[in-house]
Short mmCIF file of N, CA and C in Angstrom, two decimals:
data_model
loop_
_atom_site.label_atom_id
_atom_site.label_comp_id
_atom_site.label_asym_id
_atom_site.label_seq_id
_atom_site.Cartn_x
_atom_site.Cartn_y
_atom_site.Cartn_z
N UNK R 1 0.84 -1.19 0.00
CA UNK R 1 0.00 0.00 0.00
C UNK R 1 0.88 1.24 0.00
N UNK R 2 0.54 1.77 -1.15
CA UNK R 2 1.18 3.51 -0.80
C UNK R 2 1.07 4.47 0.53
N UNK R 3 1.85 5.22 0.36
CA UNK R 3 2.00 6.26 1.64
C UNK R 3 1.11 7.25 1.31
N UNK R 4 1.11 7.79 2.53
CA UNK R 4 -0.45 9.10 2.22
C UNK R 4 0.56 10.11 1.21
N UNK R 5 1.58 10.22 1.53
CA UNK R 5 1.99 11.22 0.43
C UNK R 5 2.12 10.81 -0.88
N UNK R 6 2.83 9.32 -1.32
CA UNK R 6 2.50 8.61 -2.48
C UNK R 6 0.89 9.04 -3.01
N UNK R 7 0.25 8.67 -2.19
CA UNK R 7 -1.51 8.68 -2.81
C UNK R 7 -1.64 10.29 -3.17
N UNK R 8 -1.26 11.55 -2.27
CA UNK R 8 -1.55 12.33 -3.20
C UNK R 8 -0.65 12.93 -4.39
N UNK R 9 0.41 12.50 -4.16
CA UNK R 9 1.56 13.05 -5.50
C UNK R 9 0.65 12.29 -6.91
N UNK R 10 0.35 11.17 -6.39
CA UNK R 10 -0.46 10.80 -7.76
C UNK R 10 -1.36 11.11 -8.45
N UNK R 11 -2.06 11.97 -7.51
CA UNK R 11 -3.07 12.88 -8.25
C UNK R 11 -2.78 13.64 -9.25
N UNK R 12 -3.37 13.66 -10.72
CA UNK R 12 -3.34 14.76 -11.43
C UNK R 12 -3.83 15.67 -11.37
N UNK R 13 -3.49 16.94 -12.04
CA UNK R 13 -3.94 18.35 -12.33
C UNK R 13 -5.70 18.01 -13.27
N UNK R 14 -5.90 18.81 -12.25
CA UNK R 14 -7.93 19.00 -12.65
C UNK R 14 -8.41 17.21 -12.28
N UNK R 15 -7.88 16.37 -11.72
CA UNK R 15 -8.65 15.64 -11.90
C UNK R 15 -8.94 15.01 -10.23
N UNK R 16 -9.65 15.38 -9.73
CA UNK R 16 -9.77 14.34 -8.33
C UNK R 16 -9.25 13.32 -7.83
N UNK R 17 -9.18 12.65 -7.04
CA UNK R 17 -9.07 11.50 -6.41
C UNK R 17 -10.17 11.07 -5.38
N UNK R 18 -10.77 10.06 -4.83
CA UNK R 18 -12.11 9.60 -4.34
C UNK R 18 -12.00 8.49 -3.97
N UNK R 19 -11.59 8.68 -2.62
CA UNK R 19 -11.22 7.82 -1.43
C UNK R 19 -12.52 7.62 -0.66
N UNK R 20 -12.75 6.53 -0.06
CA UNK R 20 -14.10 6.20 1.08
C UNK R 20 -13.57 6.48 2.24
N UNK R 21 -13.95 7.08 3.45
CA UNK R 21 -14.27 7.50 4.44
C UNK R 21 -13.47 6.58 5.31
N UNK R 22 -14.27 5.28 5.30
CA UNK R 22 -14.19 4.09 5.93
C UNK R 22 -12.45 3.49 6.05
N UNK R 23 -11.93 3.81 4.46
CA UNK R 23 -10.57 3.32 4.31
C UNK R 23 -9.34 4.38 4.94
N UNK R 24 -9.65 5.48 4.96
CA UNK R 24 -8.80 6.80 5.80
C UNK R 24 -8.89 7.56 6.98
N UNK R 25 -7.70 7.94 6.94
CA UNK R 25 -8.24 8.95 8.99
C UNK R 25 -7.65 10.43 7.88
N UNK R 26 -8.75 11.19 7.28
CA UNK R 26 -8.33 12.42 6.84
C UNK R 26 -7.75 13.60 7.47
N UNK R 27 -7.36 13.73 8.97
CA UNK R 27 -6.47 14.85 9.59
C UNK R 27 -5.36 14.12 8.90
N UNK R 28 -4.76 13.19 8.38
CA UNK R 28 -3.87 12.70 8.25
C UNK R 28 -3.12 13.24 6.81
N UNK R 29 -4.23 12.90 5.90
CA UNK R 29 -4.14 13.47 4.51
C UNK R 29 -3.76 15.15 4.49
N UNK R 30 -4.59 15.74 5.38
CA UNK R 30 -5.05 17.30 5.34
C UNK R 30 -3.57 17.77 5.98
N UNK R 31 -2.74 17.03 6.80
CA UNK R 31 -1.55 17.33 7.41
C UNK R 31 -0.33 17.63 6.19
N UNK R 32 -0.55 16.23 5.74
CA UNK R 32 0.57 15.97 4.73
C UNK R 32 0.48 16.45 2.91
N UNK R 33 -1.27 16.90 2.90
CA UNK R 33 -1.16 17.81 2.19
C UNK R 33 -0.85 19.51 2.12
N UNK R 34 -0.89 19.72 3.44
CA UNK R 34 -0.62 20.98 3.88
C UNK R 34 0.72 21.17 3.88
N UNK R 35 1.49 19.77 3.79
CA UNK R 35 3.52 20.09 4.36
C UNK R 35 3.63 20.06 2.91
N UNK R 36 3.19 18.98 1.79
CA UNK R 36 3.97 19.25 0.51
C UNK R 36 3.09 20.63 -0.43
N UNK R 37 2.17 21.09 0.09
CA UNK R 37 1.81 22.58 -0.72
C UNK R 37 3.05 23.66 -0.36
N UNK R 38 3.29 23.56 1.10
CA UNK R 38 4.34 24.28 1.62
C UNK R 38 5.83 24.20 0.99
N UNK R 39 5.95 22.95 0.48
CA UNK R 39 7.60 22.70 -0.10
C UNK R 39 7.40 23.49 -1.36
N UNK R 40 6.48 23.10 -2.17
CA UNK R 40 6.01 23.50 -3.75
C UNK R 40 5.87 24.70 -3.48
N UNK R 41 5.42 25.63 -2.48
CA UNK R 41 5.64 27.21 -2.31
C UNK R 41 7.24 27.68 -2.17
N UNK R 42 7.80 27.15 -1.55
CA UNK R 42 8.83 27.49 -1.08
C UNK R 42 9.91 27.11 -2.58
N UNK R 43 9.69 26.14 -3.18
CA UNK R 43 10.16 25.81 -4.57
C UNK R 43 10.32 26.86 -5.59
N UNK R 44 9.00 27.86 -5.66
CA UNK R 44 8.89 28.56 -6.10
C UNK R 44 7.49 28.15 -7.23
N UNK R 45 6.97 27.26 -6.77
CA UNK R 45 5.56 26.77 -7.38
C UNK R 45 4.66 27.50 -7.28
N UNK R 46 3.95 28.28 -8.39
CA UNK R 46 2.84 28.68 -8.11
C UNK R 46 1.48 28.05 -8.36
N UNK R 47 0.64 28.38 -7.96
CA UNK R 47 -0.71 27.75 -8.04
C UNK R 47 -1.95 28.84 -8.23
N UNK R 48 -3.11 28.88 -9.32
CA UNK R 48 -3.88 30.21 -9.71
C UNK R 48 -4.57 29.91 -8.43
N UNK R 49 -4.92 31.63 -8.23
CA UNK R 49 -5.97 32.11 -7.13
C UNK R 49 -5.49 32.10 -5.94
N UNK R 50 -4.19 31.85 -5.75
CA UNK R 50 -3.11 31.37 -4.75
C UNK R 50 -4.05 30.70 -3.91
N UNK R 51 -4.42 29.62 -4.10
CA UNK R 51 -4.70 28.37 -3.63
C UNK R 51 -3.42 27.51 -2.89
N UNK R 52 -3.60 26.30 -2.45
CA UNK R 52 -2.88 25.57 -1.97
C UNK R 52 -2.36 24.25 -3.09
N UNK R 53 -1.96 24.17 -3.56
CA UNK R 53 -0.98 22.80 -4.60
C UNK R 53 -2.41 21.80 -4.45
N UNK R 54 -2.57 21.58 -3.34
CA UNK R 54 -3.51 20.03 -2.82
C UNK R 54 -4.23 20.22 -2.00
N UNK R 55 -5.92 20.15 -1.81
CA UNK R 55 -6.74 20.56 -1.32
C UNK R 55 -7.54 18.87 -0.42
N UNK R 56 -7.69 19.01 0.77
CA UNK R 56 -8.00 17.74 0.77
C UNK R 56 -9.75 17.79 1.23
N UNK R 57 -10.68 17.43 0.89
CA UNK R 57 -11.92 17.50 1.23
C UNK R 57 -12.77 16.47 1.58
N UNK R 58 -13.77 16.88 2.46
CA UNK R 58 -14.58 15.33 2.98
C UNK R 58 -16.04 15.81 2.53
N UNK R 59 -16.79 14.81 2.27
CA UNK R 59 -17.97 14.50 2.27
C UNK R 59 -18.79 13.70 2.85
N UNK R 60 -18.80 13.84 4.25
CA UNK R 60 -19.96 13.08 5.03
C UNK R 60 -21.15 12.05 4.57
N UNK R 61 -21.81 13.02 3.90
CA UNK R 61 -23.11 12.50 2.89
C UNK R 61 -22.86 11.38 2.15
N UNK R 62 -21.73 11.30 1.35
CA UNK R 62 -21.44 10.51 0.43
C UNK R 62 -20.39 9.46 0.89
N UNK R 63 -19.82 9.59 2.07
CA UNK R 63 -18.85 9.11 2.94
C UNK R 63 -16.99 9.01 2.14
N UNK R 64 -17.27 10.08 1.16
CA UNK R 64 -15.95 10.15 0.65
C UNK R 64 -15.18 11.14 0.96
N UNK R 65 -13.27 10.85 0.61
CA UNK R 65 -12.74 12.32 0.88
C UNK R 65 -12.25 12.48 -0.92
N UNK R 66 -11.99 13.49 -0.95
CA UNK R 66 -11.64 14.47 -2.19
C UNK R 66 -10.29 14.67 -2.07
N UNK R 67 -8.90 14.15 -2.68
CA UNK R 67 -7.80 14.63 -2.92
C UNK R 67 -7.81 15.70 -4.25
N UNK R 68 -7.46 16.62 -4.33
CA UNK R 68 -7.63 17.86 -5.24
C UNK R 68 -6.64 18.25 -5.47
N UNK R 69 -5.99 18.16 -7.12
CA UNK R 69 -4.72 18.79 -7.56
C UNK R 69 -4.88 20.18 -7.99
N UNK R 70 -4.75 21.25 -7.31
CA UNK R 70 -4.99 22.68 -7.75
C UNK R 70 -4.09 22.94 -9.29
N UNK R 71 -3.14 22.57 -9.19
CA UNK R 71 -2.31 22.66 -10.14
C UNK R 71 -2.65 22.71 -11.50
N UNK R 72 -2.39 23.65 -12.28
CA UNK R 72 -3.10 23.38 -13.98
C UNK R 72 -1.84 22.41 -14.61
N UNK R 73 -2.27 22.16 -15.44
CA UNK R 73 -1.97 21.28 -16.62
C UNK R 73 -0.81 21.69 -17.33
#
C-alpha cells in the first residue's frame, strides 16, 4: 500500500481523487497535504488564485474524501 503522500503526488492536475471514508483517517491526509503545498511554495511553485498545490476534502453525505490537484496542466 502507498503512503499518504504517495496517494496524493499521484493525483493529477484538474482531476480528483475519491477515497471512502471508511478506508482513511483524513487529519492525516489534510496534514501531509498541507507540508507538501508548503515545499512546492517554497520551490517557487505557483498555483492560480493562490490556492494551496492540494486541497483535501470530505464528504460526510457521500462518505468520501476528495484529494484535489490545484495545479493546472
Amino acid at each position: 500500500m502507498a503512503t499518504i503522500r504517495e496517494t496524493i503526488l499521484k493525483v493529477k492536475p484538474g482531476e480528483p481523487k475519491i477515497i471512502p471514508l471508511s478506508e482513511v483517517d483524513v487529519t492525516g491526509y489534510r496534514q501531509q497535504a498541507h507540508v507538501i503545498s508548503k515545499e512546492l511554495r517554497d520551490k517557487g511553485v505557483v498555483v492560480p488564485d493562490g490556492k494551496p498545490a492540494y486541497t483535501i476534502s470530505k464528504n460526510k453525505y457521500t462518505g468520501s474524501m476528495y484529494i484535489i490537484n490545484n495545479m493546472q496542466k
